[in-house]
CSV table of C-alpha atoms in Angstrom, one decimal:
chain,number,residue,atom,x,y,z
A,1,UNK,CA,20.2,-92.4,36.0
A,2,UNK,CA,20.7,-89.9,38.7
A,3,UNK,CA,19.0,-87.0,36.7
A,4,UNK,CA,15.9,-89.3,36.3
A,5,UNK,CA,15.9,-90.5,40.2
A,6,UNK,CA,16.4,-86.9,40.2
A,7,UNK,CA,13.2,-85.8,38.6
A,8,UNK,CA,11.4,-88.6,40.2
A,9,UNK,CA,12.4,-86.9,43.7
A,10,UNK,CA,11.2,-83.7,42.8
A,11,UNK,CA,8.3,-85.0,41.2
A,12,UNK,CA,7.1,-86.7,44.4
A,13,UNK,CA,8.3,-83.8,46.8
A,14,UNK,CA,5.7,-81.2,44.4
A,15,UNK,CA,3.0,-83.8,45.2
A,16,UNK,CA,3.5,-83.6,49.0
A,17,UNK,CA,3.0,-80.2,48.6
A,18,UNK,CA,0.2,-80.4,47.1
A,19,UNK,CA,-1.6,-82.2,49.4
A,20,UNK,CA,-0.6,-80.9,52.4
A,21,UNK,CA,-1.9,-77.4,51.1
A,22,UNK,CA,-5.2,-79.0,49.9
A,23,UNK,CA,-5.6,-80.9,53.5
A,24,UNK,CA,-4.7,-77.6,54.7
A,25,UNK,CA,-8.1,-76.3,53.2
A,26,UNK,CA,-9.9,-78.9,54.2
A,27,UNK,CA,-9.3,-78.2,57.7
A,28,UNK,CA,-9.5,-74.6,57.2
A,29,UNK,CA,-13.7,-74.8,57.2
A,30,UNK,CA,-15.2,-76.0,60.0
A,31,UNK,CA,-17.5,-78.7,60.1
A,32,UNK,CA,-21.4,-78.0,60.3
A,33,UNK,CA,-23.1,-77.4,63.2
A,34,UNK,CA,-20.1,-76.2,65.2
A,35,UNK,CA,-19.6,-73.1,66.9
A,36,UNK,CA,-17.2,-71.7,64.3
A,37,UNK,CA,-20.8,-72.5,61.9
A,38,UNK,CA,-23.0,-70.6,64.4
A,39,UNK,CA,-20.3,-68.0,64.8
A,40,UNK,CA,-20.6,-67.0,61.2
A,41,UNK,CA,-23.9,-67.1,60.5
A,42,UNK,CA,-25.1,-64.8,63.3
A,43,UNK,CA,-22.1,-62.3,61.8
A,44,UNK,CA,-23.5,-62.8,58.6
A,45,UNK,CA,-26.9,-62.1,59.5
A,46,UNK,CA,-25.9,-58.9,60.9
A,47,UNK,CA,-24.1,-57.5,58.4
A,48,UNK,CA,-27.1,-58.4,56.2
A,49,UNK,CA,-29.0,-56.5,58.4
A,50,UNK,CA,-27.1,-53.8,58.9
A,51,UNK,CA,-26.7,-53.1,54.6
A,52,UNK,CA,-30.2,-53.3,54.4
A,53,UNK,CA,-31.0,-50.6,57.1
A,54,UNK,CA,-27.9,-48.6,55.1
A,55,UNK,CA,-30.2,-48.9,51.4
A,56,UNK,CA,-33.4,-48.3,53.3
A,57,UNK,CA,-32.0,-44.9,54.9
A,58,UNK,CA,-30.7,-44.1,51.5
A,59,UNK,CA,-33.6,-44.7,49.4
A,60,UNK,CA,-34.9,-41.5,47.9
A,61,UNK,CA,-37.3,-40.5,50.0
A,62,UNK,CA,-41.0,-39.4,49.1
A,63,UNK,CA,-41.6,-35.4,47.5
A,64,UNK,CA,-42.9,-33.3,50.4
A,65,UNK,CA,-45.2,-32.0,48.3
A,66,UNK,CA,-46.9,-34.9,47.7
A,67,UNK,CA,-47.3,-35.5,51.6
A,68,UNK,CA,-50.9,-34.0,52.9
A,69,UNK,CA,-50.3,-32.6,56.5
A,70,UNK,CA,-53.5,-32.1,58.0
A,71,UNK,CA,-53.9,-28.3,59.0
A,72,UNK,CA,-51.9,-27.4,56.1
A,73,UNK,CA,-54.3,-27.6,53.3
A,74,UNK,CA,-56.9,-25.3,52.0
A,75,UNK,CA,-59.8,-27.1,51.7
A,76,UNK,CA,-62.2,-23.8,51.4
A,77,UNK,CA,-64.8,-23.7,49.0
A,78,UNK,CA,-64.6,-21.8,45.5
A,79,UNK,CA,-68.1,-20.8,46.3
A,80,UNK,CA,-69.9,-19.1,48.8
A,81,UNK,CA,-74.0,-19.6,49.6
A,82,UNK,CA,-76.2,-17.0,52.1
A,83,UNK,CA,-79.7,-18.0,52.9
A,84,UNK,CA,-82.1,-14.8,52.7
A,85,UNK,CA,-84.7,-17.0,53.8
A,86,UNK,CA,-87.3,-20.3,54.2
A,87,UNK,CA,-90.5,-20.5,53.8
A,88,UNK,CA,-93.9,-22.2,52.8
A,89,UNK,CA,-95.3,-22.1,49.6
A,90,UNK,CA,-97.5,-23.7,46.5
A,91,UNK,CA,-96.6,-25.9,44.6
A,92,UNK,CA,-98.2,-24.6,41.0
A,93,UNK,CA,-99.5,-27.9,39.3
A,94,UNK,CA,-100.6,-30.1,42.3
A,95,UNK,CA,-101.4,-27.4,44.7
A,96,UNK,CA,-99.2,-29.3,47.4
A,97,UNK,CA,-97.7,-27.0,50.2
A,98,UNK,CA,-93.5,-26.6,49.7
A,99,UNK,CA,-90.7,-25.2,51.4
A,100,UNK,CA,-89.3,-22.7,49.4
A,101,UNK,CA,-85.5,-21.8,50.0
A,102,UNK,CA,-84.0,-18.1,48.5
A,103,UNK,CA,-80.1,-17.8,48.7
A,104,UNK,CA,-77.7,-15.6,46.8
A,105,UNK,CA,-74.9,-17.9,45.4
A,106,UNK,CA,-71.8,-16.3,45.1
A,107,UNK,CA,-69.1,-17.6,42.5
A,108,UNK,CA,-65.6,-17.4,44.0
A,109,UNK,CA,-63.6,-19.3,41.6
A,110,UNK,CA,-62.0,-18.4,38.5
A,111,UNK,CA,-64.4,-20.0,35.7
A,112,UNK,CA,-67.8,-19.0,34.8
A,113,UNK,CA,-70.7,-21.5,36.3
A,114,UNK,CA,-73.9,-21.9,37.8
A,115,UNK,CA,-75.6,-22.5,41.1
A,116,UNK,CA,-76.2,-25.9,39.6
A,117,UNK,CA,-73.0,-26.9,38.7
A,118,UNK,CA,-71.5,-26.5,41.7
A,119,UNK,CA,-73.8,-26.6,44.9
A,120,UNK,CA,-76.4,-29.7,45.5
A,121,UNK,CA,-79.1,-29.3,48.5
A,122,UNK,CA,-80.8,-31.8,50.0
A,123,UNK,CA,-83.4,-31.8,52.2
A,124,UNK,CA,-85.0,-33.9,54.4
A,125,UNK,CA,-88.2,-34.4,56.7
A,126,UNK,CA,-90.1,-36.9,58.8
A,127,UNK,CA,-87.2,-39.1,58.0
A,128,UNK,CA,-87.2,-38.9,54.2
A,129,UNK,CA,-85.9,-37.2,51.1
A,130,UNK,CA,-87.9,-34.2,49.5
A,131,UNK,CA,-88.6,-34.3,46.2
A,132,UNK,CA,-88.0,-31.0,44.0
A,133,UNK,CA,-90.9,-29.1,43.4
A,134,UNK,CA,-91.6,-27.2,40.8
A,135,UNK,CA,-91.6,-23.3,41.0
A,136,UNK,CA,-92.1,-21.1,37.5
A,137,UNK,CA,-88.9,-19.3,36.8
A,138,UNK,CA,-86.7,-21.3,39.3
A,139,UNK,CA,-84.8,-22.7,36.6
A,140,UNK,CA,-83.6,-19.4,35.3
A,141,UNK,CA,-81.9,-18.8,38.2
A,142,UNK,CA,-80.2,-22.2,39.1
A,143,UNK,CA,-79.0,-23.0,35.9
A,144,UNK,CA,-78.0,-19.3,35.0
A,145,UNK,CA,-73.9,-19.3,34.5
A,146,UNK,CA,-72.7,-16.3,36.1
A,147,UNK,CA,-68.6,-15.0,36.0
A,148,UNK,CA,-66.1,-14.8,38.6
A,149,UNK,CA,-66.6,-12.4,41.4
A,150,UNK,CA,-70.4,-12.6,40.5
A,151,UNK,CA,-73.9,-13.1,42.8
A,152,UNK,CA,-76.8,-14.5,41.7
A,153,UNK,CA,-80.3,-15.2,43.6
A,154,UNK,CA,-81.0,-18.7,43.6
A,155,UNK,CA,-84.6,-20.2,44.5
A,156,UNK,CA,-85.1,-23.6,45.6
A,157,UNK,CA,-88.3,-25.8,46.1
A,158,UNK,CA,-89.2,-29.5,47.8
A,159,UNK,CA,-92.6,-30.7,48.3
A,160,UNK,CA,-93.4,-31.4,52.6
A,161,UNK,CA,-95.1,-34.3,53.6
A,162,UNK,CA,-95.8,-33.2,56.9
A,163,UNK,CA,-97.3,-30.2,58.3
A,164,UNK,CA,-96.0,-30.9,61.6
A,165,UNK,CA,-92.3,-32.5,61.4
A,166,UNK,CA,-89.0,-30.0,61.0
A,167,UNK,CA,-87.2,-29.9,58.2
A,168,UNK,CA,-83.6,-29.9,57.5
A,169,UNK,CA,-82.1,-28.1,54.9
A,170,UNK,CA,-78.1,-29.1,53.6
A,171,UNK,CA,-76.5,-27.3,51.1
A,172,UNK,CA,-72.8,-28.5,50.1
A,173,UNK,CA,-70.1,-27.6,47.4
A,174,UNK,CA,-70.5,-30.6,45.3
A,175,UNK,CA,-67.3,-30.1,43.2
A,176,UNK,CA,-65.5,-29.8,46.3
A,177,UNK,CA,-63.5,-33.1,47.6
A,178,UNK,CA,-64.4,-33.1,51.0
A,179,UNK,CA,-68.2,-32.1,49.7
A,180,UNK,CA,-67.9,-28.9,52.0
A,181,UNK,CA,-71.2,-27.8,53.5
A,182,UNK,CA,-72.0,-24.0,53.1
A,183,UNK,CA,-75.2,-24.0,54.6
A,184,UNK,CA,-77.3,-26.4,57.3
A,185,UNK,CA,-80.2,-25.8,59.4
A,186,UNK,CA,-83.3,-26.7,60.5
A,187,UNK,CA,-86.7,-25.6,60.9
A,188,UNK,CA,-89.7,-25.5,62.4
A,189,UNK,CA,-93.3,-25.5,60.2
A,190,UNK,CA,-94.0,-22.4,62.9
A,191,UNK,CA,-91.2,-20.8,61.6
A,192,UNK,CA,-91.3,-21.8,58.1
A,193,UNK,CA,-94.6,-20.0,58.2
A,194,UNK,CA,-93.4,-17.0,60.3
A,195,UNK,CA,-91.2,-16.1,57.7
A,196,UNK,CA,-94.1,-16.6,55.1
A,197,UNK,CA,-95.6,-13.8,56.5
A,198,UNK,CA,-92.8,-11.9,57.0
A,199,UNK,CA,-90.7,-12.3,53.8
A,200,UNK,CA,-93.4,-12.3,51.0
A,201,UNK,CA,-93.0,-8.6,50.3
A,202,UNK,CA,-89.3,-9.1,49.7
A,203,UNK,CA,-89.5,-12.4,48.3
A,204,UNK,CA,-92.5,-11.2,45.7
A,205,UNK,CA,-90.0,-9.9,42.8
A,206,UNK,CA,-88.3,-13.4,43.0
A,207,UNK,CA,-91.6,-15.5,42.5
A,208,UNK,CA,-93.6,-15.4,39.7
A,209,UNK,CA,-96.7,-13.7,40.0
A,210,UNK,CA,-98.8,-16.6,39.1
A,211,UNK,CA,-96.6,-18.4,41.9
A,212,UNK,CA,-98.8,-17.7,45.2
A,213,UNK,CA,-97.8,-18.7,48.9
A,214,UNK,CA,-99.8,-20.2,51.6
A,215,UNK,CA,-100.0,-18.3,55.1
């Protein structure tokens, strides 16, 4: 009788315990809203904040050599282009006058191409594009693919549709990313003609002979 009243006793006693340590968790977390809540959160929030700074600064960072750095890249042309001279000619087939441009192109890159592979001109007048004219033999030098290290003469024709208005002339590396212009200039009909007269002894070898200019 004693052993079970015993028992009973000990029974009831590991019960108390029990629920005093469970009350004692209750009253361990603070209600919501309180300043114990508020406490915590703003702590929590700042250690958030701070581990998230900590992976950000220890994130691999980006290759250097991917990174452009203006002033640090080479962004010269492979090709070089010298104007010998501008001028007004014939067009052969409709007789219409032309400005007629004679350069040497100069291939500094290390595979074989041609003037027309990797410069474009433009030119313009009065407001609008020129169309290419046709001069006989032009094509063999445009289109001619010359080595490394190599100059070639290059002749270049656009029809004028003015006697009066400038023209501008623009030639640019058109391989290049940044479409680098190697020669621009502008000029007068006076001195379009001027040169006429002055460069068609020099320039005679370069035209056909059927190909005449206009003084």
């Amino acid at each position: 009788m004693k052993k079970l009243t015993l028992l009973k006793y000990f029974c009831g006693l590991l019960m108390m315990v029990s629920l005093v340590g469970l009350t004692g968790c209750f009253l361990a977390f603070p209600e919501p809203g309180s300043d114990e809540v508020i406490e915590q959160e703003a702590e929590d929030k700042k250690v958030s904040s701070d581990n998230e700074s900590s992976d950000k600064e220890d994130a691999p960072k980006d290759d250097d050599d991917d990174v452009i750095v203006a002033g640090t890249v080479d962004t010269s042309s492979d090709y070089s282009f010298v104007v010998k001279g501008a001028f007004v000619g014939m067009d052969e087939y409709s007789d219409d006058p032309v400005v007629i441009l004679v350069g040497e192109f100069s291939n500094d890159s290390k595979e074989t191409i041609s003037y027309g592979y990797a410069l474009d001109a433009s030119v313009f007048q009065s407001g609008r594009e020129l169309q290419t004219a046709y001069l006989r033999g032009a094509s063999a030098y445009t289109y001619e693919n010359i080595e490394p290290g190599v100059t070639s003469t290059v002749l270049l024709g656009w029809k004028l549709v003015s006697a009066q208005d400038t023209v501008e002339i623009t030639v640019l590396d058109r391989r290049h990313y940044a479409k680098e212009v190697l020669f621009n200039k502008t000029f007068t009909i006076e001195e379009l003609i001027d040169n006429t007269i002055k460069f068609i002894d020099e320039f005679s070898g370069i035209i056909d002979e059927s190909q005449s200019l206009t003084v």
